[in-house]
Short mmCIF file of C-alpha atoms and ligand atoms in Angstrom, two decimals:
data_model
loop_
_atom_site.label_atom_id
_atom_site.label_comp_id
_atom_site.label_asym_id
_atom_site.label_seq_id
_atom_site.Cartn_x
_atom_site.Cartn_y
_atom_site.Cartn_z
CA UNK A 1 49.30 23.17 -27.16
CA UNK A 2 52.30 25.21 -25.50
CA UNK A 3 54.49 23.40 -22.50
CA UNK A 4 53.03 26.63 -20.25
CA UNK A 5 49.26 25.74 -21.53
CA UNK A 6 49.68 21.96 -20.61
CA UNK A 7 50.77 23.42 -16.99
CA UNK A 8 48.10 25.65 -16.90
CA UNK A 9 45.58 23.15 -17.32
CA UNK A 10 47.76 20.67 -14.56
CA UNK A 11 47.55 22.93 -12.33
CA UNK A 12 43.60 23.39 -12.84
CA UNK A 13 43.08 19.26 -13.20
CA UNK A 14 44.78 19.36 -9.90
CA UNK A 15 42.83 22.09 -8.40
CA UNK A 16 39.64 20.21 -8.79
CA UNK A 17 40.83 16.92 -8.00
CA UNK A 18 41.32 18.48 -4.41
CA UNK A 19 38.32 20.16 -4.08
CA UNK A 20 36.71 17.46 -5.31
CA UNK A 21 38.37 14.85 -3.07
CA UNK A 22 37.67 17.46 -0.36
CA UNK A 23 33.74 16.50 -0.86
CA UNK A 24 34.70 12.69 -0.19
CA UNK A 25 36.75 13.03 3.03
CA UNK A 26 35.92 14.15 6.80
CA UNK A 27 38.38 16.47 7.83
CA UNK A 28 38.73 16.30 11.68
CA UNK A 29 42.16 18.67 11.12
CA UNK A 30 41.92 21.23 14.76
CA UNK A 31 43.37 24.07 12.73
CA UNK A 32 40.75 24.28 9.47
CA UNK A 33 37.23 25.12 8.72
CA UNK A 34 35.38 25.63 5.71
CA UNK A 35 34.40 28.87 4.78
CA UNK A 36 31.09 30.05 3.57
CA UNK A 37 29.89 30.96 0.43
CA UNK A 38 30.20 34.79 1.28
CA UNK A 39 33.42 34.12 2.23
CA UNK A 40 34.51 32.71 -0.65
CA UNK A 41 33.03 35.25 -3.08
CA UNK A 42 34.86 38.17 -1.02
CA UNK A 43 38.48 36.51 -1.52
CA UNK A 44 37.95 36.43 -5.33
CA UNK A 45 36.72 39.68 -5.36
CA UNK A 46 38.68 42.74 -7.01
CA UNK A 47 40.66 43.96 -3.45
CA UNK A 48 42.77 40.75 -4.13
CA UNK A 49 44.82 42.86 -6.45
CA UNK A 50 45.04 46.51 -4.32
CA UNK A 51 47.46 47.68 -2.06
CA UNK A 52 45.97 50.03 1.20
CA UNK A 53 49.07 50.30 3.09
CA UNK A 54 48.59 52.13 6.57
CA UNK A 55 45.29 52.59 8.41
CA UNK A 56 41.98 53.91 6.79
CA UNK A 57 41.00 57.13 6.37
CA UNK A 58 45.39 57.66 6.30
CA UNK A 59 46.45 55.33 3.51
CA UNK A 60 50.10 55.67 1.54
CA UNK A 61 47.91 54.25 -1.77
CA UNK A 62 45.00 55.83 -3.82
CA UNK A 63 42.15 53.72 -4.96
CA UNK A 64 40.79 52.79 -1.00
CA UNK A 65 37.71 54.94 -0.73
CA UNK A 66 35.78 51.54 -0.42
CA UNK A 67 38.30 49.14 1.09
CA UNK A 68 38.43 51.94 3.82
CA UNK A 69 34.84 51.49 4.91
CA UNK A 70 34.92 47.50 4.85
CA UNK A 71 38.10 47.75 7.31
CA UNK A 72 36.32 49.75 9.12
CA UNK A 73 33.45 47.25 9.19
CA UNK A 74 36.17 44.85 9.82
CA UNK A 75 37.89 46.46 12.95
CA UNK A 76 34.45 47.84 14.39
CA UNK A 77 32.77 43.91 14.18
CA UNK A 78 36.09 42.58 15.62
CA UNK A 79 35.68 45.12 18.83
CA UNK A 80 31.83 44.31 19.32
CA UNK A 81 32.36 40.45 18.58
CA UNK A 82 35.42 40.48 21.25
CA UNK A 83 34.41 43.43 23.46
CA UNK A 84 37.91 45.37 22.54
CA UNK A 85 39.10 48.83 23.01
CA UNK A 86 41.13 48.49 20.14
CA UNK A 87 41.71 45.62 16.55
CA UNK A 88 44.09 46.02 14.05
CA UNK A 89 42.83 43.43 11.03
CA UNK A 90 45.30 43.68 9.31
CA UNK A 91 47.92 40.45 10.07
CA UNK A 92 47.89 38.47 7.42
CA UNK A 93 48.37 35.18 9.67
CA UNK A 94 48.33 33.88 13.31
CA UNK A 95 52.02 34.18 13.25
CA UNK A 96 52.07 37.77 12.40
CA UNK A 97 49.39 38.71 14.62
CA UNK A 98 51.91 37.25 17.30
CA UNK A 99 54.67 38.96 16.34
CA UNK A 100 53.05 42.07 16.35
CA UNK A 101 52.62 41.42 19.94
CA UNK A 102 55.49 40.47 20.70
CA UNK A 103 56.79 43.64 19.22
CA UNK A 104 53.87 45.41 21.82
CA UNK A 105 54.86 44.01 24.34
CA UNK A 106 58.76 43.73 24.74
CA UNK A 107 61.76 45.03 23.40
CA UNK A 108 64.30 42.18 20.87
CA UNK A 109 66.04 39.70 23.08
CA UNK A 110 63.49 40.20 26.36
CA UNK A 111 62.37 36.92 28.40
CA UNK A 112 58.79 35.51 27.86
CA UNK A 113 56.69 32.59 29.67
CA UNK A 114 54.54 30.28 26.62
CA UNK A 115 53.78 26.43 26.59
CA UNK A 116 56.21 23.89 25.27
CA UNK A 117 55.15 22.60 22.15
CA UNK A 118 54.66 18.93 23.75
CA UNK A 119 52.12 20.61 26.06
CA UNK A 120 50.17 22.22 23.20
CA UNK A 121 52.31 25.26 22.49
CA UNK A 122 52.64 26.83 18.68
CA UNK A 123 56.06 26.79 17.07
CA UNK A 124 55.37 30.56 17.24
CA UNK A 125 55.69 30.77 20.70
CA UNK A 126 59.22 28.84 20.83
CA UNK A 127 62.71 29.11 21.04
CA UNK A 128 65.35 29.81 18.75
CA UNK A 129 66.81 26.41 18.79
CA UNK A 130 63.30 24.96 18.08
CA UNK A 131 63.38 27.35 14.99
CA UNK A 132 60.36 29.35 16.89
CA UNK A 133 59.27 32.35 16.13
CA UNK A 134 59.92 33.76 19.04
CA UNK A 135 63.22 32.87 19.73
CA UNK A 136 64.39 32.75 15.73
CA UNK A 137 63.12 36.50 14.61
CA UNK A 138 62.58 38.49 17.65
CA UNK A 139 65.37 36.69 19.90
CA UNK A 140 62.87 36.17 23.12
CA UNK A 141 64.42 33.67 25.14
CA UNK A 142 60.96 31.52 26.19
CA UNK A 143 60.71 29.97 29.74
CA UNK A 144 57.93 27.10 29.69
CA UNK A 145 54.87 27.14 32.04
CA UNK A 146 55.04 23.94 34.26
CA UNK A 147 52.48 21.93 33.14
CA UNK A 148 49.92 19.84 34.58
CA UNK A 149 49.43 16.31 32.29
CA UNK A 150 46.82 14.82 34.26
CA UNK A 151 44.33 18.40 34.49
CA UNK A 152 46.40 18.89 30.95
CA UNK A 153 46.41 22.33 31.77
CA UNK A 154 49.12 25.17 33.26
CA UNK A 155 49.89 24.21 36.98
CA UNK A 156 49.13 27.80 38.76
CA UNK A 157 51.14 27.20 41.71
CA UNK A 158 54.12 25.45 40.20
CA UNK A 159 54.44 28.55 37.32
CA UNK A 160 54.05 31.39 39.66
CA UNK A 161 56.95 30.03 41.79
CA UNK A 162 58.99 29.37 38.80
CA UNK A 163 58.30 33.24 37.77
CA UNK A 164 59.58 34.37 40.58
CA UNK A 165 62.49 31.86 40.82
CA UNK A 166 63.37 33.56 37.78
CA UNK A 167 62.91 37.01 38.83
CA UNK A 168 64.90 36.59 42.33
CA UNK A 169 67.70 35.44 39.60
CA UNK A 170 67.84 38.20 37.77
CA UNK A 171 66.12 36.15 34.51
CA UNK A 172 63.57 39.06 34.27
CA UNK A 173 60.33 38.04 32.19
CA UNK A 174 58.59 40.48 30.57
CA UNK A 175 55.61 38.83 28.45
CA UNK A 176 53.38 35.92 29.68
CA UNK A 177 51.36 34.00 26.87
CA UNK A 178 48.62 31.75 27.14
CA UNK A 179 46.87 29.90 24.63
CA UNK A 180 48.17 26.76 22.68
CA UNK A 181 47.30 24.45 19.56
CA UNK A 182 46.10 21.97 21.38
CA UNK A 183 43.61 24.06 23.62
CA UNK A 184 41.19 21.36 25.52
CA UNK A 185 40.42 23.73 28.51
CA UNK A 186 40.74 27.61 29.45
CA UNK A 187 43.85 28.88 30.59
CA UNK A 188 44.43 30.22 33.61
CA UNK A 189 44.82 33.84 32.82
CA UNK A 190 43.17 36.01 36.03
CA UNK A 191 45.44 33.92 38.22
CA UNK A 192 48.66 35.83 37.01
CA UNK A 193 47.15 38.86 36.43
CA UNK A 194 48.80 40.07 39.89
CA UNK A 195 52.19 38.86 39.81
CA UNK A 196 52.04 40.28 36.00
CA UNK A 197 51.28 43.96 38.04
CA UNK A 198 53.81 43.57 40.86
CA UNK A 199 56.51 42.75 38.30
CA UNK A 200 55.29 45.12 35.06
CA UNK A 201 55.13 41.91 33.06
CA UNK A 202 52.66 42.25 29.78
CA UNK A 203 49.49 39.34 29.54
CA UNK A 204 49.21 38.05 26.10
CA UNK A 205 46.71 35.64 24.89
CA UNK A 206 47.02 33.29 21.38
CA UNK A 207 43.46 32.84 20.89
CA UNK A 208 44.25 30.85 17.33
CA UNK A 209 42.22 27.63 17.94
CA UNK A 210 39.60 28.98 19.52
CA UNK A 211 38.64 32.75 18.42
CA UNK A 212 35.44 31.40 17.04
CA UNK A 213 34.05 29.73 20.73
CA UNK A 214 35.52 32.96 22.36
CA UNK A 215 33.33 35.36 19.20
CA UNK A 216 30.58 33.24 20.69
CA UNK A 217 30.91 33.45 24.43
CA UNK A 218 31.51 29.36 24.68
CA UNK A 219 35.32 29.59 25.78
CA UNK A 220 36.65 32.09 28.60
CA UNK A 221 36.86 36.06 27.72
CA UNK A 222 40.56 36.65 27.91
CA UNK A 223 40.33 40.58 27.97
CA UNK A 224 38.32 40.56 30.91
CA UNK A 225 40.16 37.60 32.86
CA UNK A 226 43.22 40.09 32.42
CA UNK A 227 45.20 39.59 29.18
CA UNK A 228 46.27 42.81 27.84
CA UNK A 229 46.50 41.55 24.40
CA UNK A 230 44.98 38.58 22.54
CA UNK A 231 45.47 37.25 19.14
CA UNK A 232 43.72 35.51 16.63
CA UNK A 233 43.98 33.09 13.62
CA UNK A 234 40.52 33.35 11.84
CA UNK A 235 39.70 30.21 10.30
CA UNK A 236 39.77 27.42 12.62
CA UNK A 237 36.81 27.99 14.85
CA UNK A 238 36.59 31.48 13.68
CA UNK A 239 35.62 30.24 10.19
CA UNK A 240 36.57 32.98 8.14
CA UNK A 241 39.63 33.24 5.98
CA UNK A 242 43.20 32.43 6.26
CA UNK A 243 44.48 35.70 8.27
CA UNK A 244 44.95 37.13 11.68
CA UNK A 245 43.95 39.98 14.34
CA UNK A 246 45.41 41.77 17.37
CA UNK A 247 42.74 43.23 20.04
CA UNK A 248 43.96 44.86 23.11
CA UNK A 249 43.22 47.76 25.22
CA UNK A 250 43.91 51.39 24.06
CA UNK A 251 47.34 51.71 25.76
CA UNK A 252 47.98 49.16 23.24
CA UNK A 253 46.95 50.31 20.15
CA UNK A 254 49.90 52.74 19.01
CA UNK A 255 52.70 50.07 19.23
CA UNK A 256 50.79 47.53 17.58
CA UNK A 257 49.53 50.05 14.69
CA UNK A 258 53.35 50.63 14.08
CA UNK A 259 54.34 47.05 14.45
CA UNK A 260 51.50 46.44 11.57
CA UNK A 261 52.72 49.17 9.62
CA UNK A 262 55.37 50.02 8.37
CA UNK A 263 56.87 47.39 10.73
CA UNK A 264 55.06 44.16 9.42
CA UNK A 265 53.01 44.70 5.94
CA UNK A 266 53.14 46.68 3.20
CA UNK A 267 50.68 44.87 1.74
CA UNK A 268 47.85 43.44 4.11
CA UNK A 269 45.58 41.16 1.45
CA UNK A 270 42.66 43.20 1.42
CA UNK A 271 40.53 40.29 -0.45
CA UNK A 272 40.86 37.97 2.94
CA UNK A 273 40.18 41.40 4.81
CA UNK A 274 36.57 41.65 3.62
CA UNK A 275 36.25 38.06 3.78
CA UNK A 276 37.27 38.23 7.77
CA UNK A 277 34.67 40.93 8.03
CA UNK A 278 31.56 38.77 6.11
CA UNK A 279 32.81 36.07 8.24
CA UNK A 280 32.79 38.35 11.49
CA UNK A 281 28.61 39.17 10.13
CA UNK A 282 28.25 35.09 10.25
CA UNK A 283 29.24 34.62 13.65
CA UNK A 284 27.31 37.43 15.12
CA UNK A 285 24.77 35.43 13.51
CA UNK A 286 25.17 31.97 14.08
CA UNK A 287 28.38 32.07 16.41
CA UNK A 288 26.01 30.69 19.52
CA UNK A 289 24.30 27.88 18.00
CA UNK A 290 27.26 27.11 15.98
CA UNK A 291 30.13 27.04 18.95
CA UNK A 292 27.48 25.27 21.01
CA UNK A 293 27.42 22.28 18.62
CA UNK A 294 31.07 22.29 18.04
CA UNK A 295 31.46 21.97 21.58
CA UNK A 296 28.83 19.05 21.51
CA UNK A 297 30.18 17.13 18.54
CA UNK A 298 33.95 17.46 19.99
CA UNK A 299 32.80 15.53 23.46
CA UNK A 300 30.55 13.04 21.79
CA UNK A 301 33.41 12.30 19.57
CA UNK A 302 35.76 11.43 22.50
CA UNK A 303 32.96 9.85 24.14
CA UNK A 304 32.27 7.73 21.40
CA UNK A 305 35.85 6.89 20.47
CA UNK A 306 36.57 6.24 24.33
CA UNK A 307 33.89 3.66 24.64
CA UNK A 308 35.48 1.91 21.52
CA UNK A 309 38.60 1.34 23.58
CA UNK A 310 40.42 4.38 22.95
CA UNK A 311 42.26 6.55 25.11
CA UNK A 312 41.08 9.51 24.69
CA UNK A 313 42.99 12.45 27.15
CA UNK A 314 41.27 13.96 30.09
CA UNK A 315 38.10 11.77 30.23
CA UNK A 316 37.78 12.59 33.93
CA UNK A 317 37.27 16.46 32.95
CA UNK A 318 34.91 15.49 29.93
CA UNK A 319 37.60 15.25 27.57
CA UNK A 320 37.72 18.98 26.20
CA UNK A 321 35.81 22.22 26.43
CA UNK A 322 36.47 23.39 23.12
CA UNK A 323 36.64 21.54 19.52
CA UNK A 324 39.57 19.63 20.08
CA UNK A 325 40.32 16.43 21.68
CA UNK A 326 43.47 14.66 22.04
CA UNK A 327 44.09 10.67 21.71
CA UNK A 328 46.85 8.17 22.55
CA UNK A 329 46.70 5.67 20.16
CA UNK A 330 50.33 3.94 21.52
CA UNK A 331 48.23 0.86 22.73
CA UNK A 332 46.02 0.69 19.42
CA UNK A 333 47.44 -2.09 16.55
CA UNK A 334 48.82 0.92 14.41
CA UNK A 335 50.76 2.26 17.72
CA UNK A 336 51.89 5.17 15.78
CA UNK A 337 50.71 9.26 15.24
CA UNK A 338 52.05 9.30 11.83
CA UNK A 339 50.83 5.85 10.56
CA UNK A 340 47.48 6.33 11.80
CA UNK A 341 47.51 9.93 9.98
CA UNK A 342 48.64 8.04 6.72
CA UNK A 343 46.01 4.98 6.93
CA UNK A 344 43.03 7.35 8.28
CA UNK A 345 43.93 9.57 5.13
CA UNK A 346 43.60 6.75 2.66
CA UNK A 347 40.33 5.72 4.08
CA UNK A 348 39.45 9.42 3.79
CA UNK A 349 39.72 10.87 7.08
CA UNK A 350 42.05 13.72 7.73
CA UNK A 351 43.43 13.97 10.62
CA UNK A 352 46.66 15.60 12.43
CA UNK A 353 49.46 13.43 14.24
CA UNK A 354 49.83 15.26 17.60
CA UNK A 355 52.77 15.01 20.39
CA UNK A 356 51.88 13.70 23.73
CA UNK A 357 53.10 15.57 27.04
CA UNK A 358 54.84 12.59 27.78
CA UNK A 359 55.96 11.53 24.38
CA UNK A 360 59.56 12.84 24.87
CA UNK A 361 60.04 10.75 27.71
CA UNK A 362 59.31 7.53 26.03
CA UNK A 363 61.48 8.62 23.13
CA UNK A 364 59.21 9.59 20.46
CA UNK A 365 59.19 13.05 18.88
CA UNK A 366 57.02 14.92 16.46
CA UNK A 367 57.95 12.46 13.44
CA UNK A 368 55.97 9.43 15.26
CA UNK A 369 54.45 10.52 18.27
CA UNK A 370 52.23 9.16 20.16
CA UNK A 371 48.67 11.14 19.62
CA UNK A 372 46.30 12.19 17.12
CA UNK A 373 44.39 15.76 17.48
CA UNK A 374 40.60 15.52 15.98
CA UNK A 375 38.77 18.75 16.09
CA UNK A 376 34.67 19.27 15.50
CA UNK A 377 34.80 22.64 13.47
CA UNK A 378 34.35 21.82 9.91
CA UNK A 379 32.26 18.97 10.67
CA UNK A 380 29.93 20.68 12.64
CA UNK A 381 29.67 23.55 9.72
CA UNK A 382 28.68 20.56 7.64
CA UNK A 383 25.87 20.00 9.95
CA UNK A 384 27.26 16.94 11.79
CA UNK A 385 25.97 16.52 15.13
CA UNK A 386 26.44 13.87 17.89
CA UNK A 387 24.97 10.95 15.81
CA UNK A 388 26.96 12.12 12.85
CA UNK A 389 30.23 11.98 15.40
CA UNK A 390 29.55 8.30 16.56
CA UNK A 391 29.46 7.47 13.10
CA UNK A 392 32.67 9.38 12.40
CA UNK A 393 34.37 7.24 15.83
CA UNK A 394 33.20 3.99 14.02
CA UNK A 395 35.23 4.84 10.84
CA UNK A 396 37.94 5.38 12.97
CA UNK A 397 37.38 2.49 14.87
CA UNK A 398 37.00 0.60 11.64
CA UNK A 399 40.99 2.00 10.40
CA UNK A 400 42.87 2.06 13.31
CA UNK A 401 41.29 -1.14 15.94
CA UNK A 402 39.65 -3.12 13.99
CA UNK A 403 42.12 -2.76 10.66
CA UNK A 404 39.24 -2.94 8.63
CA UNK A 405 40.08 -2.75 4.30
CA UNK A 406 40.85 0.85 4.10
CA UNK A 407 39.40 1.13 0.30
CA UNK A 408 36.19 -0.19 1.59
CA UNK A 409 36.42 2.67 4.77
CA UNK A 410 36.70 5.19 2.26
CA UNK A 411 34.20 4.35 0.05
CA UNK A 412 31.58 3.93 2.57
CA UNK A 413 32.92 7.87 3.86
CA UNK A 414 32.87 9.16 0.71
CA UNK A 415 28.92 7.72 0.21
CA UNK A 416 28.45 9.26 3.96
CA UNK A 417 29.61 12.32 3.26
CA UNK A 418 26.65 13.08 0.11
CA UNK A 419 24.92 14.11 2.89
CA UNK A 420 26.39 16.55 4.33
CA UNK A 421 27.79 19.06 1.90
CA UNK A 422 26.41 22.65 2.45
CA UNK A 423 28.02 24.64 4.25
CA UNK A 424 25.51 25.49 7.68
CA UNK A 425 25.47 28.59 9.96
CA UNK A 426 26.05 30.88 7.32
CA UNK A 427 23.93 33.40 5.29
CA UNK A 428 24.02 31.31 1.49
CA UNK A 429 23.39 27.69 2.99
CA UNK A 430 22.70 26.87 -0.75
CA UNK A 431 26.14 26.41 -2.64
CA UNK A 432 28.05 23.51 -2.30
CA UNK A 433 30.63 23.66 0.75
CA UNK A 434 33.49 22.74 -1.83
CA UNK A 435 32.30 23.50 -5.21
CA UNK A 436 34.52 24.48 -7.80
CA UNK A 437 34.72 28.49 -8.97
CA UNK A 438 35.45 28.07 -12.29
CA UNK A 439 36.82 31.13 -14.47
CA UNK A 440 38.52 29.30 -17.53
C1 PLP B 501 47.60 28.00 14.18
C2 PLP B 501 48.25 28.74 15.27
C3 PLP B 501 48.98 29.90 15.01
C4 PLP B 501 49.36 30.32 13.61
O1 PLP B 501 48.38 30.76 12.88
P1 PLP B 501 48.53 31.03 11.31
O2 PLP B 501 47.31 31.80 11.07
O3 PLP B 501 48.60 29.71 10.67
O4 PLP B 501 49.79 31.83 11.11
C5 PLP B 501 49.46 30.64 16.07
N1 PLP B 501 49.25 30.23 17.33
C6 PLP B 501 48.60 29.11 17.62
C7 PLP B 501 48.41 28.72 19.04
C8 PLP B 501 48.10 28.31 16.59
O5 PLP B 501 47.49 27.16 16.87
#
């Protein structure tokens, strides 16, 4: 057998080891899903190798009489689903779904308001020295919101007077973003919807985390609280595939077309386009009954966790509205974000290590802070519910309190997880959530 063969096959072995590993663990991870068998079988579908550069119906490539009509599918499900004048489907990511706004909304080098990343913002959102997208490519210089960490949320009173601080100065903003990774409760976006009018400021709103509870009605409806713009990623509680999406109003629409094309993509991945719009069919489907459980199964999870002596954030508000729920586990034997993230992974729970507002303070930074971020999504599509979530806070428990043998954890997760291994709210509920497509 060649050198190149015997990589080949590596790279296969290693393939299925993932996916099947990926049947033994319970991924909590904020940012993932698992996508449907629909899904799936759109990605590997011929449009992964066609190019459809500009918008349908007005394409620079030949060959798109039937990618046209599923992006049209695609944008006309993203308007109904999000009540939009206007979606371009074609970012290929979160990131470049914000950068297309940002390219909307102000000119290079303009000011812009957006959470610190210790307060949930996404390295997107951030300055240049921060490496942030933001800053680093389009040379915004970012003011933070002043946040609140015991309503973890945006203080309204504090941030307006720090706007116009700014303005009085001279430091004009342009853009204010809402939205964050780490997304426990809405935003306050109608509150600045004036000062954003007095002072011609654009709204803009990162819907990444939680596109899929907004789809569904089970979040807060940024267009009509008063953002101009909002953003998606599309597979973390939207649970379609790796890719993004800009809605806004009309007066919108040109800039961002442009800013998609030819500003952003020549290419715009036209496999993960049709998968977005089967996903987009599945939560017009299920999205209610879905975002309603994930909404369930993220509180009983903090509840659960809580009364095993954790700290879980913001228990006087109910601990989140959304999917996600923050921990300190500072006080717990394994004290650390990153250790517990490395132990809970060998007893096969994946989880992310997550900064705490006050983590800075106390000298930690995003190498060992001092939270973990769980989030319900992919869970839930497994069909866990509450009772599924306690058990999921007693393996925890188990790893990170009690120090429990982490071999014997993840054995008894692994023979757990059988169960549960179809994927649920979706229109094939019959092949295996992670079974392996094999073409060899
Ligand atoms: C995940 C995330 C993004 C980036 O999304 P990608 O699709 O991974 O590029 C952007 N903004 C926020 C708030 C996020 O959490």
């Amino acid at each position: 057998m060649s050198d190149n063969k015997k990589t080949y096959d590596t790279i296969f072995d290693l393939l299925e080891k993932h996916d099947d590993w990926m049947k033994n663990t319970i991924n909590l991870i904020a940012s993932e899903n698992v996508s449907s068998p629909g899904v799936r079988s759109a990605i590997v579908s011929d449009f992964r190798d066609r190019y459809a550069e500009g918008w349908p119906g007005e394409r620079v490539y030949a060959g798109c009489k039937f990618i046209d009509e599923v992006e049209i599918i695609c944008m006309n499900l993203a308007k109904e689903l999000y009540k939009a004048e206007f979606a371009d489907v074609r970012p290929i990511s979160g990131v470049v779904a914000n950068l297309m706004m940002y390219s909307a909304a102000m000119e290079p080098g303009e000011r812009m308001m957006a959470l610190s990343i210790a307060h949930g913002g996404h390295i997107s959102h951030a300055r240049a020295n921060l490496g942030g997208t933001a800053g680093q490519i389009r040379g915004h210089k970012v003011q933070n919101w002043v946040f609140n960490d015991e309503e973890f949320n945006i203080d309204v009173d504090a941030s307006l007077a720090r706007i116009r601080t700014l303005q009085e100065k001279g430091d004009e903003i342009k853009f204010l973003l809402f939205g964050g990774s780490v997304f426990p409760f809405p935003h306050p976006v109608k509150e600045f919807r004036e000062i954003a009018d007095e002072f011609d400021m654009t709204i803009g709103y990162d819907s990444a985390h939680v596109s899929g509870l907004i789809a569904s009605g089970r979040f807060q409806d940024p267009l009509r609280e008063g953002a101009d713009m909002v953003t998606l990623s599309t597979h973390k509680t939207l649970f379609g595939p790796q890719r993004g999406c800009v809605l806004s109003r009309n007066e919108f629409a040109e800039k961002i077309k442009r800013a998609a094309f030819p500003g952003m993509m020549s290419n715009h991945h036209l496999n993960t386009m049709a998968g977005l719009a089967v996903a987009f069919t599945e939560i017009m489907e299920f999205g209610k009954e879905y975002a309603d459980q994930v909404i369930k199964n993220s509180k009983a999870l903090a509840q659960s966790l809580y009364e095993r002596g954790f700290k879980v954030i913001a228990e006087h508000k109910g601990f989140t509205e959304s999917h996600t729920i923050l921990v300190d586990i500072t006080e717990t034997p394994l004290q650390h974000g990153n250790v517990v993230e490395e132990t809970l992974e060998d007893a096969n729970i994946i989880i992310n290590r997550n900064l705490l507002p006050w983590d800075k303070k106390r000298g930690r930074d995003y190498k060992t802070p001092g939270g973990i971020r769980l989030g319900s999504s992919e869970c839930t599509r497994l069909g866990f519910k509450e009772s599924e979530m306690d058990a999921v806070a007693e393996f925890i428990t188990r790893v990170v309190m009690k120090e429990d043998d982490v071999k014997k954890v993840a054995a008894d997760v692994s023979e757990f997880k059988k169960d549960y291994q179809k994927v649920h709210y979706a229109f094939d509920t019959e092949t295996d959530a992670y079974a392996h497509l094999r073409f060899r």
